[in-house]
C-alpha positions as a printed Julia matrix, in Angstrom:
443×3 Matrix{Float64}:
  85.91   98.72   51.67
  84.54  101.51   53.86
  85.51  101.76   57.5
  83.06  102.02   60.37
  82.64  105.23   62.33
  85.29  105.71   65.02
  83.31  106.19   68.23
  84.17  108.35   71.2
  84.71  105.21   73.26
  87.28  103.95   70.73
  89.06  107.32   70.85
  89.07  107.3    74.65
  90.4   103.74   74.86
  93.16  104.44   72.35
  94.16  107.67   74.12
  94.34  105.96   77.51
  96.41  103.09   76.13
  98.91  105.61   74.76
  98.84  107.66   77.97
  99.5   104.73   80.31
 102.3   103.48   78.04
 104.04  106.87   78.11
 103.27  108.31   81.56
 106.71  107.67   83.07
 106.36  110.54   85.55
 102.86  109.53   86.65
 104.14  105.99   87.19
 106.31  107.39   89.99
 103.26  108.28   92.13
 100.14  106.44   93.15
  96.99  106.75   91.07
  93.45  106.39   92.38
  90.31  106.35   90.26
  86.95  106.62   91.97
  83.44  107.35   90.74
  82.35  107.79   94.38
  82.55  111.59   94.31
  80.86  113.99   96.72
  79.52  116.21   93.95
  79.0   119.98   93.89
  75.8   121.11   92.16
  75.59  117.65   90.63
  79.0   117.95   88.98
  82.19  116.01   89.62
  84.24  119.14   88.91
  84.9   120.69   92.31
  83.74  117.5    93.99
  85.6   115.62   96.72
  87.06  112.12   97.05
  88.38  110.86  100.39
  91.81  109.23  100.14
  93.09  107.08  103.0
  96.62  107.8   104.19
  99.16  105.04  104.88
  98.87  103.98  108.52
 101.45  104.9   111.13
 101.45  101.99  113.59
 102.74  102.54  117.14
 104.54   99.46  118.5
 103.99   98.75  122.19
 106.72   97.11  124.32
 104.78   94.82  126.65
 107.8    93.05  128.12
 107.23   94.53  131.57
 103.51   93.66  131.63
 103.78   90.08  130.43
 101.78   90.96  127.34
  98.95   92.75  129.2
  97.43   95.58  127.11
  96.02   97.4   130.16
  96.77  101.08  129.86
  97.36  101.0   126.11
  95.19  103.63  124.48
  93.01  102.58  121.54
  93.74  106.04  120.15
  97.31  104.89  119.52
  95.92  103.61  116.22
  94.5   106.41  114.11
  93.06  105.98  110.62
  93.54  109.19  108.67
  92.25  110.3   105.31
  92.53  113.39  103.14
  89.48  114.8   101.31
  90.85  115.75   97.89
  89.06  118.36   95.8
  88.92  117.54   92.09
  89.52  121.1    90.91
  91.84  120.67   87.94
  90.71  119.93   84.39
  93.2   119.58   81.55
  91.63  119.67   78.11
  92.61  119.03   74.49
  90.21  120.33   71.81
  90.11  119.16   68.19
  88.03  119.69   65.08
  88.04  117.51   61.98
  85.78  116.45   59.14
  83.33  113.63   59.7
  85.08  111.69   56.94
  88.15  111.53   59.19
  86.13  109.43   61.63
  85.71  106.76   58.97
  89.4   106.09   58.52
  91.19  103.23   60.27
  91.81  103.83   63.98
  95.61  103.69   63.63
  95.66  106.45   61.01
  93.24  108.52   63.07
  95.37  107.96   66.18
  98.55  109.06   64.42
  96.88  112.21   63.15
  94.83  113.3    66.16
  95.05  111.14   69.29
  98.84  110.88   69.57
  99.43  114.65   69.38
  96.63  115.31   71.89
  98.04  112.82   74.42
 101.58  114.13   73.87
 100.4   117.61   74.94
  97.91  116.57   77.61
 100.22  114.34   79.67
 102.96  116.96   80.22
 100.34  119.32   81.66
  99.3   116.71   84.22
 102.96  115.86   84.88
 103.73  119.53   85.51
 100.96  119.79   88.1
 102.14  116.67   89.91
 105.76  117.87   89.89
 104.73  121.32   91.12
 102.84  119.79   94.05
 105.69  117.43   94.96
 108.28  120.23   94.76
 106.79  122.16   97.68
 105.88  119.11   99.77
 109.03  117.08  100.44
 110.44  116.81  103.97
 113.99  115.92  102.92
 116.56  118.09  101.15
 119.98  117.26   99.7
 122.35  119.76   98.1
 125.93  119.13   96.99
 127.72  122.44   97.51
 131.13  124.02   97.0
 132.94  124.33  100.34
 134.35  127.79   99.51
 131.53  129.55   97.66
 128.52  127.61   98.96
 127.15  127.33   95.41
 125.23  124.25   94.4
 127.16  121.61   92.45
 126.02  118.71   90.27
 124.72  115.93   92.53
 127.3   113.23   93.14
 126.79  109.52   93.78
 127.1   110.4    97.45
 124.18  112.83   97.01
 122.02  110.0    95.67
 123.14  107.84   98.58
 122.16  110.58  101.05
 118.7   110.8    99.47
 118.24  107.04   99.77
 119.36  107.18  103.41
 116.9   109.99  104.25
 113.98  108.11  102.67
 115.0   104.88  104.38
 115.28  106.68  107.73
 111.73  107.94  107.16
 110.61  104.29  106.84
 109.62  104.68  103.19
 109.0   101.04  102.23
 111.69   99.55  100.01
 109.4    96.9    98.5
 108.08   99.15   95.71
 111.34  101.05   95.37
 112.24  104.73   95.03
 111.89  106.78   91.85
 113.84  109.86   90.74
 112.24  112.54   88.54
 115.0   114.81   87.25
 115.49  117.7    84.87
 116.97  116.7    81.53
 120.18  118.61   82.33
 120.59  117.08   85.78
 120.03  113.58   84.44
 122.63  114.2    81.74
 125.16  115.73   84.17
 124.94  112.86   86.68
 125.19  110.27   83.91
 128.27  111.99   82.46
 129.88  112.17   85.9
 129.74  108.37   86.1
 131.73  107.88   82.91
 134.89  107.08   84.91
 133.27  104.17   86.7
 133.95  100.68   85.37
 131.68   98.48   87.45
 129.27   97.15   86.4
 130.63   97.5    82.86
 127.36   96.59   81.14
 125.4    99.25   83.04
 128.0   101.98   82.44
 128.08  101.03   78.75
 124.28  101.27   78.51
 124.34  104.67   80.18
 126.96  105.84   77.7
 124.75  104.79   74.77
 121.46  106.23   76.08
 122.72  109.25   78.04
 120.45  108.22   80.93
 120.97  106.48   84.24
 119.88  102.88   84.29
 117.79  101.44   87.1
 119.08  100.7    90.6
 121.81  103.28   91.13
 122.71  103.94   94.78
 119.48  102.34   95.97
 117.23  104.35   93.64
 115.26  102.01   91.42
 113.97  104.19   88.58
 115.19  107.37   86.88
 112.89  109.57   84.79
 113.65  112.82   82.97
 110.93  115.47   82.8
 111.12  118.95   81.31
 108.6   120.18   83.9
 111.02  119.96   86.84
 110.79  123.42   88.39
 113.55  125.88   89.13
 113.53  127.45   92.57
 115.13  130.76   93.54
 115.95  130.74   97.24
 114.71  133.76   99.19
 116.95  136.45  100.64
 116.42  135.52  104.33
 119.59  136.21  106.36
 119.18  133.27  108.78
 119.01  135.37  111.96
 115.38  134.87  113.06
 114.46  132.62  115.98
 111.41  130.6   116.96
 108.96  132.02  119.51
 107.94  128.58  120.73
 104.41  128.82  119.33
 103.12  126.39  116.71
  99.84  124.95  115.53
  97.53  124.35  112.6
  97.84  126.94  109.81
  95.53  129.89  110.46
  92.82  130.6   107.89
  92.82  128.83  104.56
  96.39  127.84  103.7
  97.51  129.2   100.32
  99.16  125.96   99.28
  99.7   125.1    95.63
  96.11  125.12   94.28
  96.63  121.67   92.75
  97.09  120.23   96.26
  94.03  119.57   98.39
  93.74  122.37  100.97
  93.32  119.63  103.56
  97.03  118.95  103.03
  97.23  121.14  106.14
  97.2   117.79  107.99
 100.86  117.67  106.93
 101.62  121.34  107.67
 101.78  123.66  110.64
 102.38  127.33  111.38
 105.29  128.29  113.62
 105.86  131.64  115.29
 109.19  133.37  114.58
 110.81  136.71  115.33
 110.44  139.09  112.38
 112.51  137.7   109.53
 114.97  139.87  107.62
 114.63  139.02  103.93
 112.18  136.76  102.14
 111.55  133.03  102.35
 109.97  131.48   99.27
 107.54  128.56   99.12
 109.71  125.53   98.44
 112.7   126.8   100.46
 114.0   124.57  103.24
 114.88  125.47  106.83
 115.97  123.73  110.01
 114.98  124.61  113.58
 117.58  124.37  116.33
 116.91  121.45  118.67
 114.21  119.89  116.45
 115.64  116.61  115.18
 114.42  113.99  112.71
 113.3   110.78  114.38
 113.32  107.07  113.83
 109.67  106.66  112.83
 109.51  103.25  114.51
 110.98  104.12  117.92
 110.69  107.91  118.13
 114.42  108.2   118.92
 116.4   111.11  117.47
 118.4   110.33  114.33
 121.02  112.93  115.25
 120.36  115.42  112.44
 117.94  118.33  112.34
 114.58  117.77  110.67
 114.3   119.41  107.23
 111.22  121.64  106.92
 109.88  122.79  103.54
 108.19  126.18  103.61
 104.67  125.96  102.15
 103.91  129.67  101.68
 105.92  132.71  100.64
 106.98  134.81  103.63
 107.77  138.5   103.15
 110.5   140.29  105.05
 109.13  141.15  108.49
 106.86  138.07  108.66
 106.4   136.63  112.16
 105.13  133.18  111.21
 106.01  130.45  108.73
 103.84  127.63  107.36
 106.04  124.55  107.13
 105.88  120.81  106.47
 105.99  118.39  108.21
 103.5   119.34  110.88
 105.31  119.53  114.22
 104.2   116.57  116.33
 106.51  115.82  119.24
 106.42  113.08  121.88
 103.53  112.9   124.36
 103.54  114.45  127.84
 105.44  111.43  129.2
 108.06  111.72  126.46
 106.82  108.61  124.65
 106.34  108.25  120.92
 102.83  109.05  119.82
 100.94  108.29  116.59
 102.15  110.3   113.58
 105.02  111.86  115.57
 107.37  113.74  113.24
 110.11  115.31  115.38
 112.14  114.72  118.53
 110.91  117.88  120.26
 108.8   120.96  119.61
 110.54  124.31  118.88
 111.86  126.14  121.92
 111.7   129.9   122.24
 114.89  131.37  120.83
 115.72  128.36  118.62
 117.6   129.43  115.49
 115.8   129.24  112.12
 118.49  128.35  109.57
 118.07  128.3   105.75
 119.31  125.24  103.86
 120.09  126.97  100.55
 122.21  129.83   99.28
 120.25  133.1    99.27
 119.23  134.2    95.77
 120.52  131.04   94.04
 118.37  129.36   91.39
 118.44  125.55   91.27
 116.5   122.67   89.78
 114.28  120.87   92.29
 114.69  117.21   91.33
 112.4   114.79   93.15
 113.07  111.35   94.62
 110.13  109.62   96.25
 108.29  106.47   97.18
 105.14  105.95   95.04
 102.81  105.96   98.06
 104.0   109.44   99.09
 101.47  111.07   96.76
  98.43  110.07   94.72
  96.84  111.46   91.57
  93.12  111.21   92.31
  90.91  111.26   89.23
  87.41  110.57   87.95
  85.31  111.06   84.83
  84.72  114.61   83.69
  81.01  115.26   83.18
  80.01  117.86   80.61
  76.68  119.64   80.99
  74.61  118.68   77.94
  71.53  120.78   78.5
  70.35  123.78   80.43
  72.47  126.93   80.56
  73.12  128.85   77.37
  76.33  127.71   75.77
  76.04  124.07   76.83
  76.35  121.62   73.96
  73.28  119.64   72.83
  73.46  116.07   71.54
  76.86  115.41   73.07
  78.3   111.93   72.76
  80.46  110.77   75.68
  83.21  108.19   75.95
  84.51  107.4    79.46
  87.26  104.96   80.31
  89.55  104.1    83.21
  92.77  102.18   82.59
  95.28  101.41   85.34
  93.6   104.05   87.56
  93.93  106.82   84.97
  90.63  108.09   83.57
  89.75  110.13   80.49
  86.53  111.53   79.08
  86.0   112.23   75.38
  83.0   114.35   74.39
  81.91  115.31   70.88
  79.17  117.04   68.96
  78.59  118.04   65.34
  78.94  121.31   63.51
  76.22  120.76   60.89
  77.16  123.84   58.89
  80.7   122.57   58.32
  80.0   118.82   58.42
  82.68  118.64   61.12
  83.12  116.91   64.46
  84.03  118.98   67.5
  85.74  116.85   70.13
  87.31  117.44   73.53
  89.45  115.22   75.77
  89.35  115.96   79.49
  91.21  114.7    82.54
  89.71  115.74   85.9
  91.89  115.29   88.98
  93.31  116.45   92.29
  96.6   115.64   94.01
  96.91  114.18   97.5
 100.22  114.45   99.37
  99.96  111.51  101.77
 103.45  111.04  103.24
 105.68  114.1   102.61
 108.49  112.43  104.6
 108.73  109.94  101.7
 109.62  112.77   99.29
 113.14  114.19   98.94
 114.25  117.23   96.97
 117.67  117.04   95.3
 119.0   120.45   94.26
 121.15  120.83   91.15
 122.58  123.83   89.22
 120.14  125.52   86.84
 121.68  127.12   83.76
């Protein structure tokens, strides 16, 4: 009995089912699909989708006023959104005979769709990981007391990460996820071999070589080969702040996969000329600038961790960092979206948080609402400019807020189908304080 023709829509649906079932890294972040795109020249590519940020609610103590709201500013509640540019397209291209499209879908999937999805997903994962790696506002590194070199993260390291995220008011309801390099995941799992409680969990970790869920308050552990390695710059730690700070000047050269409007989470600080380099993704602290309780605005007693968003050459007199520096208001009260206990004072020391020249893995622990993969259907021009494909068949589908477009046409001379799978997306970093970077030895 002959089989019916496998349509583009069938291919798209099958590919998305496989993708959602296997996108362990993408399940660690939010996903938003929208067809409401502000288009550029009629195309979704390069278009913009507005993504609302989680709200930061200021609590008012009305005990002294008997509940009277007089004097409370309506501006204490601020809705914020980030316009995300959909400027990344990942594509898989295939060619096969038209007879192949008359086989059963499972055979076709095994031959063509599975391999395409297995290559396409890691590319998207790598972009998400790259964006997260330069955006976190928390940094943990287990180091040797004598040499200062980075050591394998301990259980205490995982506990410190959980504490930093909890202090940043990252909601516990949806849990925290860890995305780790294969080697780091293996090293931490092996280091737990001497633990005996709970026996069933330790036994399962021994069999699989991977951490099970809910270890030290972290709910999910994922291994990904795209975890980046970071070489810390050569900065000598002797520069000081000038006291100036503000929005990044010009167009910030953030990771191109991140919306340039991520500057809402970044700021530029003035510093004395630095001696040595500071690389994007390095972490620093600023003397006198402490992390805060996000509910009360009170200092937490440890310096705020700042990730550097742009490379800084030796001699640079400014640094672009995240989080944006937002201190208390003129009366010393907490204000909406406040990030630190105080703004940098002139002469405050700028101290690096890593060992100069050391290369480490940048493992990521985060809350899923910290970042969102924003995606929509890719639209292929089917007429007009030379080179565009005539008679293109399209299959669009969105499944669990992940979208895919399959487009195909015929090569009549070869009786073959030419087919492409495309994912169009941008990445929004919504709450960088809900992202922590856990350093581990590389190599």
